[in-house]
Short mmCIF file of C-alpha atoms in Angstrom, two decimals:
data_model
loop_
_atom_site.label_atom_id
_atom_site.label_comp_id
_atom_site.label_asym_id
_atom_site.label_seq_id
_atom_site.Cartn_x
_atom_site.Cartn_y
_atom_site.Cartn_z
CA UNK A 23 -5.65 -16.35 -13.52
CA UNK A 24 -3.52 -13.91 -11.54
CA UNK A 25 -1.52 -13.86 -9.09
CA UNK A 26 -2.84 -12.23 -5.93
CA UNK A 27 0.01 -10.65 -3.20
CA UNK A 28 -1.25 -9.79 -0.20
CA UNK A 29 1.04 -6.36 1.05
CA UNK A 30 0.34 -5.37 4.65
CA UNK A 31 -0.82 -1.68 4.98
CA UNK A 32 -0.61 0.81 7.88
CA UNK A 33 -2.57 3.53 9.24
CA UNK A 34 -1.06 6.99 8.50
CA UNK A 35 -2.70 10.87 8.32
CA UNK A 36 -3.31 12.29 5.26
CA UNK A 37 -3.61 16.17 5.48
CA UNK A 38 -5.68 17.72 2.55
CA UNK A 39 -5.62 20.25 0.35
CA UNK A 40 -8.06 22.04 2.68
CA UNK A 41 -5.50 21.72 5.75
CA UNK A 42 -7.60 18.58 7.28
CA UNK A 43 -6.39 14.85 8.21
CA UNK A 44 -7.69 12.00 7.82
CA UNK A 45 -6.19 8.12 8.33
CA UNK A 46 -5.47 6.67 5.31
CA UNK A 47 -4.36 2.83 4.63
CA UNK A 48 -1.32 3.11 2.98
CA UNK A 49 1.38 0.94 1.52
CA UNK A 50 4.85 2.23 0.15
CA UNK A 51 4.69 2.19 -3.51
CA UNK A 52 7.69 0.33 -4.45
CA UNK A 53 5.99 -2.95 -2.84
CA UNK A 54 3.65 -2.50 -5.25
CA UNK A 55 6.02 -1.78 -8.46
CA UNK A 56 7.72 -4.93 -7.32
CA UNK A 57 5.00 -7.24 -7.25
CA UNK A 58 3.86 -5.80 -10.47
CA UNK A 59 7.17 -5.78 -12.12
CA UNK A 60 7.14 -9.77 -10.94
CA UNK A 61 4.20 -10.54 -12.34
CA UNK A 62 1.86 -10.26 -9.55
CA UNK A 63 -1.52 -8.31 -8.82
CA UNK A 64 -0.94 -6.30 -5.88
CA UNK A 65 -3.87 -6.43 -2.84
CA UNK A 66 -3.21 -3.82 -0.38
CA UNK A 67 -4.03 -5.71 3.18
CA UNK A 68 -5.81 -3.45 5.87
CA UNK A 69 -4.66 -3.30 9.29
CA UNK A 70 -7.55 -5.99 10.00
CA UNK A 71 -8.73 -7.29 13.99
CA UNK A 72 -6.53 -10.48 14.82
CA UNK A 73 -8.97 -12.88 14.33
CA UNK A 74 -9.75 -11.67 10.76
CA UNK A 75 -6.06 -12.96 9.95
CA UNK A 76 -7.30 -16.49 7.87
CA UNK A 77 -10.02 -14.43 6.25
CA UNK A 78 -7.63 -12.29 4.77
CA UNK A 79 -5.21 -15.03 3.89
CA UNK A 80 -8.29 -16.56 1.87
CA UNK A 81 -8.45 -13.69 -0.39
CA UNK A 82 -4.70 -13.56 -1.38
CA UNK A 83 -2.48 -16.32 -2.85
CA UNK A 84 1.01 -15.21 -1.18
CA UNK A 85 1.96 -12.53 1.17
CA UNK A 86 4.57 -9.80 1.79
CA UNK A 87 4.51 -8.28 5.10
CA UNK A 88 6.17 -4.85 4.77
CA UNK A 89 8.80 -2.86 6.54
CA UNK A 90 7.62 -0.03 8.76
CA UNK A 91 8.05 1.28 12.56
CA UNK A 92 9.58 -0.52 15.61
CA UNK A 93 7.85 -3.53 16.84
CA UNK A 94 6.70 -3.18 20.29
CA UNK A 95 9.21 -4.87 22.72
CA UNK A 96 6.10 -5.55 24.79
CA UNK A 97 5.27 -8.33 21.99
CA UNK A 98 8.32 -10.33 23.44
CA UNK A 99 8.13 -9.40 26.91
CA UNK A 100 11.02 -7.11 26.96
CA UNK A 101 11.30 -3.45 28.35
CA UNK A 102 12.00 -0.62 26.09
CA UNK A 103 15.62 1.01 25.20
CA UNK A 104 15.74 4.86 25.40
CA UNK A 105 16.49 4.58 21.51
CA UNK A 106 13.22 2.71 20.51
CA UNK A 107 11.46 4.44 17.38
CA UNK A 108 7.68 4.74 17.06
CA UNK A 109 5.48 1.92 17.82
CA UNK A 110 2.19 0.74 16.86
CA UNK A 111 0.68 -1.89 18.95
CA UNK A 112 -2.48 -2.40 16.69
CA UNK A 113 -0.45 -2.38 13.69
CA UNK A 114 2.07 -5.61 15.52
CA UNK A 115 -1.29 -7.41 16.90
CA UNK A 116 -2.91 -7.20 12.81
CA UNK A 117 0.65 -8.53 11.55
CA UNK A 118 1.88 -11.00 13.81
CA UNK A 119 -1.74 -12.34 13.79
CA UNK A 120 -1.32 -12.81 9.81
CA UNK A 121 2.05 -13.70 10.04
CA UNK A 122 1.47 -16.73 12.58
CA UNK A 123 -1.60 -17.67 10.14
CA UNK A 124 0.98 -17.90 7.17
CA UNK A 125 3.59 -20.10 8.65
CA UNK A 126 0.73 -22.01 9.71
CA UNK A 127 -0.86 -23.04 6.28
CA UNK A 128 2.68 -22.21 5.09
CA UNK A 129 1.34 -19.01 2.59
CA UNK A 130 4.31 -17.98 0.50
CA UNK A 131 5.53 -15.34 1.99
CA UNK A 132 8.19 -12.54 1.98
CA UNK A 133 8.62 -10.50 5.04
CA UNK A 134 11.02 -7.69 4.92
CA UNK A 135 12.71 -5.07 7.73
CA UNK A 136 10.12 -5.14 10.13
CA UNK A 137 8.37 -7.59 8.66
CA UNK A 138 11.66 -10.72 9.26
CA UNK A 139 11.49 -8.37 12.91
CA UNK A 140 7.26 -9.74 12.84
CA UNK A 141 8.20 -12.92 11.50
CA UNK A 142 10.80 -13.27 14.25
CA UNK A 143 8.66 -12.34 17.15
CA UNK A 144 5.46 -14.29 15.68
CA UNK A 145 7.66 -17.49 16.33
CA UNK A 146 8.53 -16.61 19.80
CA UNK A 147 11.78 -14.90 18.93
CA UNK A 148 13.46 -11.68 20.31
CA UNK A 149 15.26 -8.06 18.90
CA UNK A 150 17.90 -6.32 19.58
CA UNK A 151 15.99 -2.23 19.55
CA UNK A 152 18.77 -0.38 18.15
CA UNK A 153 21.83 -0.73 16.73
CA UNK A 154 23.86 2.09 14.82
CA UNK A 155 25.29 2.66 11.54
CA UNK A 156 22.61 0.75 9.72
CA UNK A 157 19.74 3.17 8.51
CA UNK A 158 21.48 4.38 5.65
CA UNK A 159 18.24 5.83 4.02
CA UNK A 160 20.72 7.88 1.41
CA UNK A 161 21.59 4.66 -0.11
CA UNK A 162 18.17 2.85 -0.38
CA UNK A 163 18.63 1.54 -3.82
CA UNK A 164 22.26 0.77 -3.72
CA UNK A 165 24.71 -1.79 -2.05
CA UNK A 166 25.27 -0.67 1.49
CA UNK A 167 26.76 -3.68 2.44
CA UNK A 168 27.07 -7.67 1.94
CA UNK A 169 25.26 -10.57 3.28
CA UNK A 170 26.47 -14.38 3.31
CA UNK A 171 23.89 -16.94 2.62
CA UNK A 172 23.40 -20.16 3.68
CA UNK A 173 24.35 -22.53 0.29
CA UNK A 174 21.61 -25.03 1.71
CA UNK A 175 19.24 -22.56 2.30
CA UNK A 176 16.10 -22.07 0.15
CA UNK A 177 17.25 -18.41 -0.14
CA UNK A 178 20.43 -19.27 -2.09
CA UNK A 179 18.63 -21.28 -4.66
CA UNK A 180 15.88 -18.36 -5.45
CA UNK A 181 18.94 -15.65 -5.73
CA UNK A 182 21.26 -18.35 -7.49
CA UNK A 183 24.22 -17.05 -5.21
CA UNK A 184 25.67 -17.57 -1.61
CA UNK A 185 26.52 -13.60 -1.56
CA UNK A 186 24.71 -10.23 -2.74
CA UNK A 187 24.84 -6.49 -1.98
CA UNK A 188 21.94 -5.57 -0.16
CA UNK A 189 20.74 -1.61 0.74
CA UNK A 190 19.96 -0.87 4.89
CA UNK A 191 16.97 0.94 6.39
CA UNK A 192 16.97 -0.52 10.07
CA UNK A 193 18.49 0.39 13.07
CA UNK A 194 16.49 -3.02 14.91
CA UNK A 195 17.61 -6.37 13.95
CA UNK A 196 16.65 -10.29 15.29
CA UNK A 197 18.57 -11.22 18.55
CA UNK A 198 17.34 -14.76 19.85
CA UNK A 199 15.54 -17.02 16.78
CA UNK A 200 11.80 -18.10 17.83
CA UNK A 201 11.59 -22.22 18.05
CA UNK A 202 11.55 -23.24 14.39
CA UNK A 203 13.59 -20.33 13.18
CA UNK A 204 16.51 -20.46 10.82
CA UNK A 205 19.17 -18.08 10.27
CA UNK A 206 20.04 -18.26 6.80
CA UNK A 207 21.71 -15.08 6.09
CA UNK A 208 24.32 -12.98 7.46
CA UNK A 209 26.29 -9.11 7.45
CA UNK A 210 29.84 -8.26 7.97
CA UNK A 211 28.58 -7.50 11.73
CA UNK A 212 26.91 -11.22 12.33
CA UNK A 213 23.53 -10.10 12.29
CA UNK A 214 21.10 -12.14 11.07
CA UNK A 215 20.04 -10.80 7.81
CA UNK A 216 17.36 -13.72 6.42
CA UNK A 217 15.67 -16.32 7.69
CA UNK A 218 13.49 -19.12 7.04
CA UNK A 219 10.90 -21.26 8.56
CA UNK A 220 11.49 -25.08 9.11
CA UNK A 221 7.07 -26.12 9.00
CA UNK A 222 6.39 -23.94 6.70
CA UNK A 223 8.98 -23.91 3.59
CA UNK A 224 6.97 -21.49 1.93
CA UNK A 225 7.96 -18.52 4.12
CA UNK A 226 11.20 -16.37 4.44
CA UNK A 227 12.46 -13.41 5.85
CA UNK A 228 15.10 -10.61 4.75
CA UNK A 229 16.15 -7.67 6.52
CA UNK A 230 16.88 -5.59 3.60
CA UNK A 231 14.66 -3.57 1.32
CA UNK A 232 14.44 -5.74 -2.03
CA UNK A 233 11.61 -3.84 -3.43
CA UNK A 234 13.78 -0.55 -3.25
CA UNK A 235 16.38 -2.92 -5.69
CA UNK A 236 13.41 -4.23 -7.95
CA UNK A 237 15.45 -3.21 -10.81
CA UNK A 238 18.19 -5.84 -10.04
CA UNK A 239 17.40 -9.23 -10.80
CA UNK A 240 18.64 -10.85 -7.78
CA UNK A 241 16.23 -8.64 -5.80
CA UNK A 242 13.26 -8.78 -8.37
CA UNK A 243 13.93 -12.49 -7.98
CA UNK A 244 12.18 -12.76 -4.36
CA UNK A 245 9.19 -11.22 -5.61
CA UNK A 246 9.38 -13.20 -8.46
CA UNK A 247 9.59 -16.46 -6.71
CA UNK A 248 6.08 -16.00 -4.52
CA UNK A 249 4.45 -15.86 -8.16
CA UNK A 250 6.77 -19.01 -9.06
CA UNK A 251 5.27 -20.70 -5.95
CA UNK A 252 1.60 -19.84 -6.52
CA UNK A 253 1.71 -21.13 -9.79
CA UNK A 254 3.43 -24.30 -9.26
CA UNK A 255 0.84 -25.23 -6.54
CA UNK A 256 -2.13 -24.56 -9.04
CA UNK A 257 -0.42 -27.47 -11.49
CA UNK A 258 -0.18 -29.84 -8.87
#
């Protein structure tokens, strides 16, 4: 039986041939190479109503919640910095909704850029909206820079390391940690660069772009490991 991954969509217009848009649910491509190359079946996740969040967790057996625009500060009660990028307030109500719903019934799940920024935010947790020098979109599938991980952390035993090159595509990162919320993973600047959730094991959070590095092994291996997961708990 396959593996189903869940990847959380957004809304974006299509223009046609014929000089016309449209909205179109789309998910980056790479997400779904990645899950593919790891021996998943991708399931491209609509942006759904909030309270359709469980429903959609039924239909998938893990989750990765995508990178994308700015979370809304509004979400954690903040006002917005002159420097804040697009938002899309339906698009954060659809993800933290599923996001809550995964820690909950602990879903493996890998959120990444915005999505450790949802996961963050879903647990009561705050951002910093801009910092500089860290959207280095030239580099996407090369080491920008290094993290530090956590040697007790779950993350260092799916990667097999306590350091890695990562790429960087974010100029947002997590400031105060929701209730629950583990920093597990750190740059050369101190921001937090992964974390993971102490109820629900299952669930973790990098602020890199690992499916833009699916062709290294200690990237693939995050992918990898939500498969790992969803087959271990159908032996049990």
């Amino acid at each position: 039986m396959s593996v189903r991954i869940g990847i959380t969509a957004h809304l974006e217009m299509v223009i046609g041939e014929n000089g016309e848009g449209s909205l179109h649910y789309v998910v980056s491509a790479p997400y779904v190479k990645a899950v593919r190359k790891a021996g998943g079946f991708p399931v491209l996740v609509p942006v759904v109503e909030p309270d359709d969040a469980a429903a959609v967790l039924d239909m998938v057996d893990a989750l990765v919640v995508t990178g994308g625009c700015d979370v809304d500060p509004t979400n954690y009660g903040a006002p917005a910095d002159p420097r804040l990028g697009t938002t899309d307030l339906v698009r954060d109500a659809a993800d933290l909704a599923i996001t809550r719903a995964a820690v909950e019934a602990n879903v493996p799940t890998l959120a990444t850029c915005r999505g450790i920024q949802v996961l963050n935010v879903a647990m009561g947790g705050t951002l910093v909206q801009h910092v500089d020098q860290h959207m280095r979109i030239d580099m996407y599938n090369e080491d920008v820079h290094a993290v530090e991980i956590d040697p007790a952390s779950r993350l260092a035993t799916i990667l097999g390391t306590e350091a890695m090159g990562v790429n960087s595509m974010h100029h947002q990162v997590i400031d105060r940690l929701g209730p629950g919320v583990r920093a597990v993973a750190h740059n050369h600047d101190g921001h937090i660069e992964a974390i993971e959730i102490e109820t629900a094991p299952a669930v973790l959070g990098v602020q890199w772009h690992p499916e833009l590095m699916r062709h290294r092994g200690d990237h693939l291996a995050l992918f990898e490991d939500l498969v790992r997961q969803v087959v271990a708990r159908r032996s049990d």
